[in-house]
PDB file of C-alpha atoms in Angstrom:
ATOM      1  CA  MET A   1     128.508 -73.626  -4.734  1.00  0.00           C
ATOM      2  CA  VAL A   2     127.469 -74.335  -1.024  1.00  0.00           C
ATOM      3  CA  LYS A   3     127.079 -70.860  -0.372  1.00  0.00           C
ATOM      4  CA  GLN A   4     124.746 -70.452  -3.437  1.00  0.00           C
ATOM      5  CA  VAL A   5     122.577 -73.514  -2.248  1.00  0.00           C
ATOM      6  CA  ARG A   6     122.274 -72.313   1.302  1.00  0.00           C
ATOM      7  CA  GLN A   7     121.017 -68.596  -0.142  1.00  0.00           C
ATOM      8  CA  GLU A   8     118.521 -70.448  -2.383  1.00  0.00           C
ATOM      9  CA  ARG A   9     117.297 -72.346   0.454  1.00  0.00           C
ATOM     10  CA  ALA A  10     117.224 -69.281   2.706  1.00  0.00           C
ATOM     11  CA  ILE A  11     115.140 -67.432  -0.061  1.00  0.00           C
ATOM     12  CA  ARG A  12     112.760 -70.407  -0.468  1.00  0.00           C
ATOM     13  CA  THR A  13     112.238 -70.412   3.500  1.00  0.00           C
ATOM     14  CA  ARG A  14     111.629 -66.638   3.520  1.00  0.00           C
ATOM     15  CA  ASN A  15     109.033 -66.502   0.940  1.00  0.00           C
ATOM     16  CA  ALA A  16     107.361 -69.679   2.302  1.00  0.00           C
ATOM     17  CA  LEU A  17     106.827 -67.671   5.684  1.00  0.00           C
ATOM     18  CA  ILE A  18     105.601 -64.918   3.775  1.00  0.00           C
ATOM     19  CA  GLU A  19     103.267 -67.124   2.114  1.00  0.00           C
ATOM     20  CA  SER A  20     102.148 -68.855   5.061  1.00  0.00           C
ATOM     21  CA  ALA A  21     101.630 -65.464   7.254  1.00  0.00           C
ATOM     22  CA  ALA A  22      99.707 -63.938   4.401  1.00  0.00           C
ATOM     23  CA  ALA A  23      97.108 -66.905   4.037  1.00  0.00           C
ATOM     24  CA  LEU A  24      96.764 -66.813   7.922  1.00  0.00           C
ATOM     25  CA  PHE A  25      96.505 -63.163   8.308  1.00  0.00           C
ATOM     26  CA  ALA A  26      93.701 -63.183   5.548  1.00  0.00           C
ATOM     27  CA  ARG A  27      91.906 -66.143   7.007  1.00  0.00           C
ATOM     28  CA  HIS A  28      92.065 -65.170  10.893  1.00  0.00           C
ATOM     29  CA  GLY A  29      93.242 -61.521  10.836  1.00  0.00           C
ATOM     30  CA  TYR A  30      96.616 -60.233  12.080  1.00  0.00           C
ATOM     31  CA  GLU A  31      95.965 -60.099  15.970  1.00  0.00           C
ATOM     32  CA  VAL A  32      95.150 -63.796  16.734  1.00  0.00           C
ATOM     33  CA  VAL A  33      97.552 -65.605  14.302  1.00  0.00           C
ATOM     34  CA  SER A  34     100.843 -66.851  16.371  1.00  0.00           C
ATOM     35  CA  LEU A  35     104.246 -67.084  14.801  1.00  0.00           C
ATOM     36  CA  SER A  36     104.319 -71.048  15.777  1.00  0.00           C
ATOM     37  CA  THR A  37     101.012 -71.609  13.650  1.00  0.00           C
ATOM     38  CA  ILE A  38     102.860 -69.570  10.767  1.00  0.00           C
ATOM     39  CA  SER A  39     106.064 -71.695  11.078  1.00  0.00           C
ATOM     40  CA  ALA A  40     103.958 -74.714  11.155  1.00  0.00           C
ATOM     41  CA  ARG A  41     102.124 -74.048   8.040  1.00  0.00           C
ATOM     42  CA  ALA A  42     105.178 -73.200   6.168  1.00  0.00           C
ATOM     43  CA  GLY A  43     106.923 -76.310   7.161  1.00  0.00           C
ATOM     44  CA  VAL A  44     109.949 -74.606   8.913  1.00  0.00           C
ATOM     45  CA  SER A  45     111.147 -74.337  12.515  1.00  0.00           C
ATOM     46  CA  ASN A  46     110.519 -71.522  15.008  1.00  0.00           C
ATOM     47  CA  GLY A  47     114.178 -70.923  14.887  1.00  0.00           C
ATOM     48  CA  ALA A  48     114.104 -70.518  10.984  1.00  0.00           C
ATOM     49  CA  LEU A  49     111.363 -68.199  11.322  1.00  0.00           C
ATOM     50  CA  HIS A  50     113.113 -65.878  13.828  1.00  0.00           C
ATOM     51  CA  PHE A  51     116.298 -66.116  11.823  1.00  0.00           C
ATOM     52  CA  HIS A  52     114.205 -64.275   8.818  1.00  0.00           C
ATOM     53  CA  PHE A  53     111.767 -62.211  11.068  1.00  0.00           C
ATOM     54  CA  PRO A  54     112.588 -61.012  14.868  1.00  0.00           C
ATOM     55  CA  SER A  55     108.789 -60.455  15.368  1.00  0.00           C
ATOM     56  CA  LYS A  56     105.347 -60.933  14.020  1.00  0.00           C
ATOM     57  CA  ALA A  57     105.293 -57.300  13.238  1.00  0.00           C
ATOM     58  CA  ALA A  58     108.473 -57.411  10.776  1.00  0.00           C
ATOM     59  CA  LEU A  59     106.806 -60.461   9.200  1.00  0.00           C
ATOM     60  CA  ALA A  60     103.700 -58.612   8.629  1.00  0.00           C
ATOM     61  CA  GLU A  61     105.655 -55.899   7.053  1.00  0.00           C
ATOM     62  CA  ALA A  62     107.343 -58.167   4.557  1.00  0.00           C
ATOM     63  CA  VAL A  63     103.844 -59.540   3.676  1.00  0.00           C
ATOM     64  CA  GLY A  64     102.813 -55.721   3.105  1.00  0.00           C
ATOM     65  CA  VAL A  65     105.835 -55.073   0.859  1.00  0.00           C
ATOM     66  CA  ALA A  66     105.370 -58.185  -1.245  1.00  0.00           C
ATOM     67  CA  ALA A  67     101.363 -57.258  -1.461  1.00  0.00           C
ATOM     68  CA  ALA A  68     102.454 -53.731  -2.653  1.00  0.00           C
ATOM     69  CA  GLN A  69     104.724 -55.462  -5.230  1.00  0.00           C
ATOM     70  CA  ARG A  70     102.112 -57.512  -6.714  1.00  0.00           C
ATOM     71  CA  PHE A  71      99.594 -54.483  -6.484  1.00  0.00           C
ATOM     72  CA  GLY A  72     102.133 -52.522  -8.472  1.00  0.00           C
ATOM     73  CA  ARG A  73     102.450 -55.389 -11.079  1.00  0.00           C
ATOM     74  CA  ILE A  74      98.470 -55.393 -11.619  1.00  0.00           C
ATOM     75  CA  ILE A  75      98.231 -51.550 -12.088  1.00  0.00           C
ATOM     76  CA  ALA A  76     101.467 -51.996 -14.641  1.00  0.00           C
ATOM     77  CA  GLY A  77      99.389 -54.341 -16.492  1.00  0.00           C
ATOM     78  CA  GLU A  78     101.470 -57.290 -15.672  1.00  0.00           C
ATOM     79  CA  ALA A  79      99.985 -60.939 -14.646  1.00  0.00           C
ATOM     80  CA  LEU A  80     100.905 -62.078 -11.318  1.00  0.00           C
ATOM     81  CA  PRO A  81     102.622 -65.716 -11.482  1.00  0.00           C
ATOM     82  CA  ALA A  82      99.645 -67.347  -9.909  1.00  0.00           C
ATOM     83  CA  GLN A  83      97.388 -65.989 -12.527  1.00  0.00           C
ATOM     84  CA  ARG A  84      99.219 -67.246 -15.344  1.00  0.00           C
ATOM     85  CA  GLY A  85      97.427 -70.280 -16.868  1.00  0.00           C
ATOM     86  CA  GLY A  86      94.775 -69.538 -14.349  1.00  0.00           C
ATOM     87  CA  VAL A  87      96.322 -71.688 -11.878  1.00  0.00           C
ATOM     88  CA  PRO A  88      95.755 -70.373  -8.143  1.00  0.00           C
ATOM     89  CA  GLU A  89      98.422 -70.172  -5.467  1.00  0.00           C
ATOM     90  CA  ARG A  90      98.465 -73.067  -2.852  1.00  0.00           C
ATOM     91  CA  GLY A  91      95.519 -72.510  -0.751  1.00  0.00           C
ATOM     92  CA  GLY A  92      94.474 -69.676  -3.343  1.00  0.00           C
ATOM     93  CA  VAL A  93      90.876 -70.390  -2.912  1.00  0.00           C
ATOM     94  CA  PRO A  94      90.101 -68.349   0.579  1.00  0.00           C
ATOM     95  CA  GLU A  95      88.340 -70.512   3.223  1.00  0.00           C
ATOM     96  CA  ARG A  96      85.145 -69.921   4.742  1.00  0.00           C
ATOM     97  CA  GLY A  97      85.679 -67.600   7.813  1.00  0.00           C
ATOM     98  CA  GLY A  98      88.154 -65.689   6.137  1.00  0.00           C
ATOM     99  CA  PHE A  99      88.552 -62.142   6.956  1.00  0.00           C
ATOM    100  CA  ALA A 100      86.266 -61.052   4.091  1.00  0.00           C
ATOM    101  CA  GLU A 101      83.613 -61.906   6.279  1.00  0.00           C
ATOM    102  CA  ARG A 102      84.724 -59.454   8.499  1.00  0.00           C
ATOM    103  CA  GLY A 103      85.345 -56.861   5.737  1.00  0.00           C
ATOM    104  CA  GLY A 104      88.077 -57.785   3.634  1.00  0.00           C
ATOM    105  CA  PHE A 105      88.573 -59.986   0.422  1.00  0.00           C
ATOM    106  CA  ALA A 106      87.941 -63.670   0.006  1.00  0.00           C
ATOM    107  CA  ARG A 107      85.625 -65.879  -1.856  1.00  0.00           C
ATOM    108  CA  HIS A 108      83.956 -69.084  -1.088  1.00  0.00           C
ATOM    109  CA  GLU A 109      84.525 -72.417  -2.677  1.00  0.00           C
ATOM    110  CA  GLY A 110      82.211 -72.689  -5.636  1.00  0.00           C
ATOM    111  CA  ALA A 111      82.371 -69.209  -6.382  1.00  0.00           C
ATOM    112  CA  SER A 112      82.135 -68.187 -10.108  1.00  0.00           C
ATOM    113  CA  ALA A 113      85.411 -66.672 -10.431  1.00  0.00           C
ATOM    114  CA  TYR A 114      88.468 -65.678 -12.858  1.00  0.00           C
ATOM    115  CA  GLY A 115      89.967 -68.955 -14.027  1.00  0.00           C
ATOM    116  CA  GLY A 116      92.332 -70.260 -16.503  1.00  0.00           C
ATOM    117  CA  SER A 117      89.779 -70.376 -19.482  1.00  0.00           C
ATOM    118  CA  SER A 118      90.769 -68.194 -22.463  1.00  0.00           C
ATOM    119  CA  ARG A 119      87.361 -67.410 -23.148  1.00  0.00           C
ATOM    120  CA  TYR A 120      86.081 -64.015 -21.849  1.00  0.00           C
ATOM    121  CA  GLU A 121      82.643 -63.518 -20.402  1.00  0.00           C
ATOM    122  CA  GLY A 122      80.537 -60.747 -22.160  1.00  0.00           C
ATOM    123  CA  ALA A 123      77.689 -58.823 -20.870  1.00  0.00           C
ATOM    124  CA  PRO A 124      74.925 -61.303 -20.159  1.00  0.00           C
ATOM    125  CA  GLU A 125      71.365 -60.751 -21.970  1.00  0.00           C
ATOM    126  CA  ARG A 126      68.413 -59.769 -19.677  1.00  0.00           C
ATOM    127  CA  GLY A 127      67.254 -62.912 -17.580  1.00  0.00           C
ATOM    128  CA  ALA A 128      70.666 -64.888 -18.356  1.00  0.00           C
ATOM    129  CA  SER A 129      72.365 -66.489 -15.485  1.00  0.00           C
ATOM    130  CA  LEU A 130      75.314 -64.720 -13.878  1.00  0.00           C
ATOM    131  CA  ARG A 131      77.490 -67.599 -14.844  1.00  0.00           C
ATOM    132  CA  ARG A 132      76.702 -67.741 -18.392  1.00  0.00           C
ATOM    133  CA  ILE A 133      79.926 -67.300 -20.646  1.00  0.00           C
ATOM    134  CA  GLU A 134      79.611 -65.217 -23.775  1.00  0.00           C
ATOM    135  CA  ALA A 135      81.927 -63.619 -26.330  1.00  0.00           C
ATOM    136  CA  PRO A 136      83.544 -60.400 -25.093  1.00  0.00           C
ATOM    137  CA  ARG A 137      81.302 -57.324 -25.231  1.00  0.00           C
ATOM    138  CA  ARG A 138      81.867 -54.225 -27.605  1.00  0.00           C
ATOM    139  CA  TRP A 139      79.464 -51.704 -28.338  1.00  0.00           C
ATOM    140  CA  ASP A 140      78.409 -51.651 -32.078  1.00  0.00           C
ATOM    141  CA  VAL A 141      80.338 -49.412 -34.400  1.00  0.00           C
ATOM    142  CA  PRO A 142      78.159 -47.423 -36.875  1.00  0.00           C
ATOM    143  CA  ARG A 143      78.433 -48.853 -40.325  1.00  0.00           C
ATOM    144  CA  ARG A 144      80.626 -46.032 -41.958  1.00  0.00           C
ATOM    145  CA  ASP A 145      84.089 -46.386 -43.496  1.00  0.00           C
ATOM    146  CA  GLU A 146      85.232 -50.106 -42.045  1.00  0.00           C
ATOM    147  CA  ALA A 147      88.655 -49.428 -42.155  1.00  0.00           C
ATOM    148  CA  ALA A 148      88.255 -46.088 -40.322  1.00  0.00           C
ATOM    149  CA  SER A 149      86.021 -47.762 -37.864  1.00  0.00           C
ATOM    150  CA  LYS A 150      88.509 -50.522 -37.133  1.00  0.00           C
ATOM    151  CA  GLN A 151      91.454 -48.234 -36.663  1.00  0.00           C
ATOM    152  CA  GLY A 152      89.331 -46.148 -34.356  1.00  0.00           C
ATOM    153  CA  ALA A 153      88.223 -48.778 -32.311  1.00  0.00           C
ATOM    154  CA  ALA A 154      91.703 -50.265 -32.008  1.00  0.00           C
ATOM    155  CA  SER A 155      92.716 -46.876 -30.676  1.00  0.00           C
ATOM    156  CA  ARG A 156      89.766 -46.881 -28.212  1.00  0.00           C
ATOM    157  CA  GLN A 157      90.941 -50.205 -26.881  1.00  0.00           C
ATOM    158  CA  ASN A 158      94.184 -48.866 -25.681  1.00  0.00           C
ATOM    159  CA  SER A 159      92.580 -46.011 -24.160  1.00  0.00           C
ATOM    160  CA  ALA A 160      92.460 -44.868 -20.481  1.00  0.00           C
ATOM    161  CA  LEU A 161      89.106 -46.362 -20.106  1.00  0.00           C
ATOM    162  CA  GLN A 162      89.943 -49.867 -21.551  1.00  0.00           C
ATOM    163  CA  THR A 163      92.967 -49.827 -19.248  1.00  0.00           C
ATOM    164  CA  LEU A 164      90.745 -49.158 -16.173  1.00  0.00           C
ATOM    165  CA  ILE A 165      88.525 -51.760 -17.179  1.00  0.00           C
ATOM    166  CA  ASP A 166      91.288 -54.256 -17.662  1.00  0.00           C
ATOM    167  CA  THR A 167      92.945 -53.684 -14.410  1.00  0.00           C
ATOM    168  CA  SER A 168      89.731 -53.712 -12.593  1.00  0.00           C
ATOM    169  CA  HIS A 169      89.312 -57.274 -13.823  1.00  0.00           C
ATOM    170  CA  ALA A 170      92.953 -57.996 -13.153  1.00  0.00           C
ATOM    171  CA  LEU A 171      92.500 -56.740  -9.388  1.00  0.00           C
ATOM    172  CA  LEU A 172      89.424 -58.783  -8.534  1.00  0.00           C
ATOM    173  CA  ARG A 173      91.023 -61.724 -10.312  1.00  0.00           C
ATOM    174  CA  GLY A 174      94.346 -61.260  -8.007  1.00  0.00           C
ATOM    175  CA  LEU A 175      92.230 -60.923  -4.769  1.00  0.00           C
ATOM    176  CA  GLY A 176      90.316 -64.347  -5.614  1.00  0.00           C
ATOM    177  CA  HIS A 177      93.734 -66.020  -6.267  1.00  0.00           C
ATOM    178  CA  ASP A 178      96.463 -64.399  -4.159  1.00  0.00           C
ATOM    179  CA  ALA A 179      96.611 -64.556  -0.435  1.00  0.00           C
ATOM    180  CA  VAL A 180      99.444 -62.183  -0.254  1.00  0.00           C
ATOM    181  CA  LEU A 181      97.574 -59.497  -2.074  1.00  0.00           C
ATOM    182  CA  ARG A 182      94.571 -60.327   0.015  1.00  0.00           C
ATOM    183  CA  ALA A 183      96.380 -59.803   3.156  1.00  0.00           C
ATOM    184  CA  GLY A 184      98.198 -56.592   1.805  1.00  0.00           C
ATOM    185  CA  PHE A 185      94.852 -54.878   1.835  1.00  0.00           C
ATOM    186  CA  ALA A 186      93.749 -56.391   5.398  1.00  0.00           C
ATOM    187  CA  LEU A 187      96.721 -55.298   7.065  1.00  0.00           C
ATOM    188  CA  GLY A 188      96.282 -51.656   6.130  1.00  0.00           C
ATOM    189  CA  ASP A 189      92.711 -51.710   6.743  1.00  0.00           C
ATOM    190  CA  GLY A 190      91.111 -50.464  10.033  1.00  0.00           C
ATOM    191  CA  ALA A 191      91.276 -52.595  13.013  1.00  0.00           C
ATOM    192  CA  GLU A 192      93.582 -54.882  11.013  1.00  0.00           C
ATOM    193  CA  ALA A 193      96.374 -52.193  10.298  1.00  0.00           C
ATOM    194  CA  VAL A 194      99.659 -52.691  12.007  1.00  0.00           C
ATOM    195  CA  GLY A 195     101.157 -49.264  11.050  1.00  0.00           C
ATOM    196  CA  ARG A 196     103.471 -50.753   8.350  1.00  0.00           C
ATOM    197  CA  GLY A 197     103.315 -51.242   4.652  1.00  0.00           C
ATOM    198  CA  GLU A 198     101.177 -49.127   2.192  1.00  0.00           C
ATOM    199  CA  ASP A 199      97.361 -48.462   2.195  1.00  0.00           C
ATOM    200  CA  LEU A 200      96.466 -50.431  -1.023  1.00  0.00           C
ATOM    201  CA  TYR A 201      92.950 -49.141  -0.555  1.00  0.00           C
ATOM    202  CA  ARG A 202      94.343 -45.510  -0.904  1.00  0.00           C
ATOM    203  CA  ARG A 203      96.650 -46.426  -3.491  1.00  0.00           C
ATOM    204  CA  TRP A 204      93.844 -48.142  -5.782  1.00  0.00           C
ATOM    205  CA  GLN A 205      91.810 -44.995  -5.311  1.00  0.00           C
ATOM    206  CA  GLU A 206      94.875 -42.735  -6.389  1.00  0.00           C
ATOM    207  CA  TRP A 207      95.510 -44.963  -9.593  1.00  0.00           C
ATOM    208  CA  VAL A 208      91.603 -44.906 -10.324  1.00  0.00           C
ATOM    209  CA  THR A 209      91.708 -40.985 -10.035  1.00  0.00           C
ATOM    210  CA  GLU A 210      94.739 -40.676 -12.308  1.00  0.00           C
ATOM    211  CA  VAL A 211      93.282 -42.900 -14.907  1.00  0.00           C
ATOM    212  CA  LEU A 212      90.085 -41.167 -15.099  1.00  0.00           C
ATOM    213  CA  ALA A 213      91.695 -37.695 -15.030  1.00  0.00           C
ATOM    214  CA  ARG A 214      93.875 -38.865 -18.174  1.00  0.00           C
ATOM    215  CA  ALA A 215      90.444 -40.237 -19.746  1.00  0.00           C
ATOM    216  CA  GLU A 216      88.926 -36.557 -19.251  1.00  0.00           C
ATOM    217  CA  ARG A 217      92.145 -35.357 -21.013  1.00  0.00           C
ATOM    218  CA  GLU A 218      91.770 -37.717 -23.813  1.00  0.00           C
ATOM    219  CA  GLY A 219      87.938 -36.321 -24.257  1.00  0.00           C
ATOM    220  CA  LEU A 220      86.573 -39.994 -23.364  1.00  0.00           C
ATOM    221  CA  LEU A 221      84.505 -38.698 -20.425  1.00  0.00           C
ATOM    222  CA  ALA A 222      80.880 -37.465 -20.947  1.00  0.00           C
ATOM    223  CA  ARG A 223      81.026 -33.568 -20.800  1.00  0.00           C
ATOM    224  CA  ASP A 224      78.740 -33.461 -17.678  1.00  0.00           C
ATOM    225  CA  LEU A 225      80.457 -35.989 -15.508  1.00  0.00           C
ATOM    226  CA  ALA A 226      82.782 -34.900 -12.914  1.00  0.00           C
ATOM    227  CA  VAL A 227      85.756 -37.088 -12.395  1.00  0.00           C
ATOM    228  CA  ARG A 228      85.428 -37.292  -8.828  1.00  0.00           C
ATOM    229  CA  ASP A 229      82.031 -38.637  -9.302  1.00  0.00           C
ATOM    230  CA  ALA A 230      83.313 -41.501 -11.558  1.00  0.00           C
ATOM    231  CA  VAL A 231      86.112 -42.139  -9.082  1.00  0.00           C
ATOM    232  CA  THR A 232      83.703 -42.559  -6.380  1.00  0.00           C
ATOM    233  CA  ALA A 233      81.442 -45.072  -8.694  1.00  0.00           C
ATOM    234  CA  VAL A 234      84.452 -47.060  -9.641  1.00  0.00           C
ATOM    235  CA  VAL A 235      86.242 -47.586  -6.593  1.00  0.00           C
ATOM    236  CA  GLY A 236      83.245 -48.139  -4.638  1.00  0.00           C
ATOM    237  CA  ALA A 237      81.910 -50.746  -6.711  1.00  0.00           C
ATOM    238  CA  THR A 238      85.353 -52.496  -7.134  1.00  0.00           C
ATOM    239  CA  ILE A 239      86.100 -52.639  -3.497  1.00  0.00           C
ATOM    240  CA  GLY A 240      82.575 -53.504  -2.730  1.00  0.00           C
ATOM    241  CA  PHE A 241      82.447 -56.585  -5.111  1.00  0.00           C
ATOM    242  CA  ALA A 242      85.708 -57.678  -3.292  1.00  0.00           C
ATOM    243  CA  VAL A 243      84.039 -57.325   0.192  1.00  0.00           C
ATOM    244  CA  LEU A 244      80.652 -58.739  -0.841  1.00  0.00           C
ATOM    245  CA  GLY A 245      82.853 -61.825  -2.539  1.00  0.00           C
ATOM    246  CA  GLY A 246      83.612 -63.002   0.922  1.00  0.00           C
ATOM    247  CA  HIS A 247      79.793 -63.837   1.552  1.00  0.00           C
ATOM    248  CA  GLU A 248      78.489 -64.664  -2.041  1.00  0.00           C
ATOM    249  CA  GLY A 249      81.322 -65.822  -4.528  1.00  0.00           C
ATOM    250  CA  GLN A 250      79.342 -64.633  -7.614  1.00  0.00           C
ATOM    251  CA  TRP A 251      80.274 -61.090  -6.668  1.00  0.00           C
ATOM    252  CA  LEU A 252      83.896 -61.740  -7.695  1.00  0.00           C
ATOM    253  CA  SER A 253      83.146 -63.317 -10.971  1.00  0.00           C
ATOM    254  CA  ARG A 254      84.056 -61.871 -14.221  1.00  0.00           C
ATOM    255  CA  THR A 255      80.389 -61.887 -15.213  1.00  0.00           C
ATOM    256  CA  THR A 256      79.427 -59.413 -12.188  1.00  0.00           C
ATOM    257  CA  LEU A 257      82.107 -56.764 -13.154  1.00  0.00           C
ATOM    258  CA  THR A 258      81.199 -57.044 -16.539  1.00  0.00           C
ATOM    259  CA  ARG A 259      77.516 -56.185 -15.724  1.00  0.00           C
ATOM    260  CA  PHE A 260      78.942 -53.247 -13.648  1.00  0.00           C
ATOM    261  CA  TRP A 261      80.865 -51.836 -16.562  1.00  0.00           C
ATOM    262  CA  THR A 262      77.988 -52.393 -18.799  1.00  0.00           C
ATOM    263  CA  LEU A 263      75.751 -50.299 -16.837  1.00  0.00           C
ATOM    264  CA  LEU A 264      78.301 -47.527 -15.975  1.00  0.00           C
ATOM    265  CA  LEU A 265      80.272 -47.196 -19.283  1.00  0.00           C
ATOM    266  CA  PRO A 266      77.078 -45.476 -21.313  1.00  0.00           C
ATOM    267  CA  ARG A 267      77.012 -42.807 -18.579  1.00  0.00           C
ATOM    268  CA  LEU A 268      80.859 -42.738 -18.227  1.00  0.00           C
ATOM    269  CA  ALA A 269      81.995 -42.266 -21.732  1.00  0.00           C
ATOM    270  CA  THR A 270      81.041 -40.184 -24.626  1.00  0.00           C
ATOM    271  CA  PRO A 271      79.265 -42.101 -27.521  1.00  0.00           C
ATOM    272  CA  THR A 272      82.374 -42.075 -29.684  1.00  0.00           C
ATOM    273  CA  ALA A 273      84.473 -43.243 -26.768  1.00  0.00           C
ATOM    274  CA  LEU A 274      82.230 -46.303 -26.234  1.00  0.00           C
ATOM    275  CA  GLU A 275      82.786 -47.710 -29.530  1.00  0.00           C
ATOM    276  CA  GLY A 276      85.122 -50.558 -29.109  1.00  0.00           C
ATOM    277  CA  LEU A 277      85.405 -50.864 -25.369  1.00  0.00           C
ATOM    278  CA  MET A 278      85.221 -54.477 -23.813  1.00  0.00           C
ATOM    279  CA  ALA A 279      83.369 -54.343 -20.784  1.00  0.00           C
ATOM    280  CA  SER A 280      84.646 -57.996 -20.010  1.00  0.00           C
ATOM    281  CA  GLY A 281      88.433 -56.764 -20.430  1.00  0.00           C
ATOM    282  CA  ARG A 282      90.903 -57.814 -23.039  1.00  0.00           C
ATOM    283  CA  PRO A 283      92.925 -60.992 -22.496  1.00  0.00           C
ATOM    284  CA  PRO A 284      96.335 -60.434 -21.096  1.00  0.00           C
ATOM    285  CA  GLU A 285      97.972 -61.504 -23.965  1.00  0.00           C
ATOM    286  CA  THR A 286      96.297 -58.913 -26.247  1.00  0.00           C
ATOM    287  CA  ARG A 287      97.163 -55.892 -24.158  1.00  0.00           C
TER     288      ARG A 287
END
């Protein structure tokens, strides 16, 4: 029993250090954060930190591994713990001065971002406020056999394109709530890279490429559209929204991403494939 209690305490301490390091790396950058600052934020001693992590590089590696695991859950369609119920992690709203202002991911306080509401924003009408919440956007299905139309729409909602839409929303939602995920992207990016962990930018690009290739095999993409061009648009936009979100919170909102999909999907998909797609993403519980 005593051994089990110690093991559980050690796990809690290790996780607290990873969360603390991630939040500080995401806000200030890897190079300037000290181990003493990390341990103080986690509420543990320097000795406890060194028991778990012999160096800052080892701690950064652990952050990278945790971020890669959370990213893997996103692309697998699983909700992150901090996203269930819309409750951000402690300190989940990035503070001003975060590394997003240097090219990474963050959002300012007061941003219109993903919360815990069960309502999903649709595509705003022309001239509508970006913060307006509407019903999920679907493209109108022609009035033919109603049962067949519903069956076809349901099938398309489980298509590669709908998966791509849903996952892009989940990624931005995760980046808005999860410091570990944000730090994982930062630690593998350019000047912030520490040579450990996965390159999550590249992993996202590879995943988008795979899903769009599947959409092409399913006959969902417009005939005159090259997969590589679609990948460029989707990856560039999603990463760009996240970076811009560090300066203006609206870029990380569900409405902004819904507007993007509303604009892109008619060019990306065939008219038949477009029917039934939800640009605002499906609620996680319905996937």
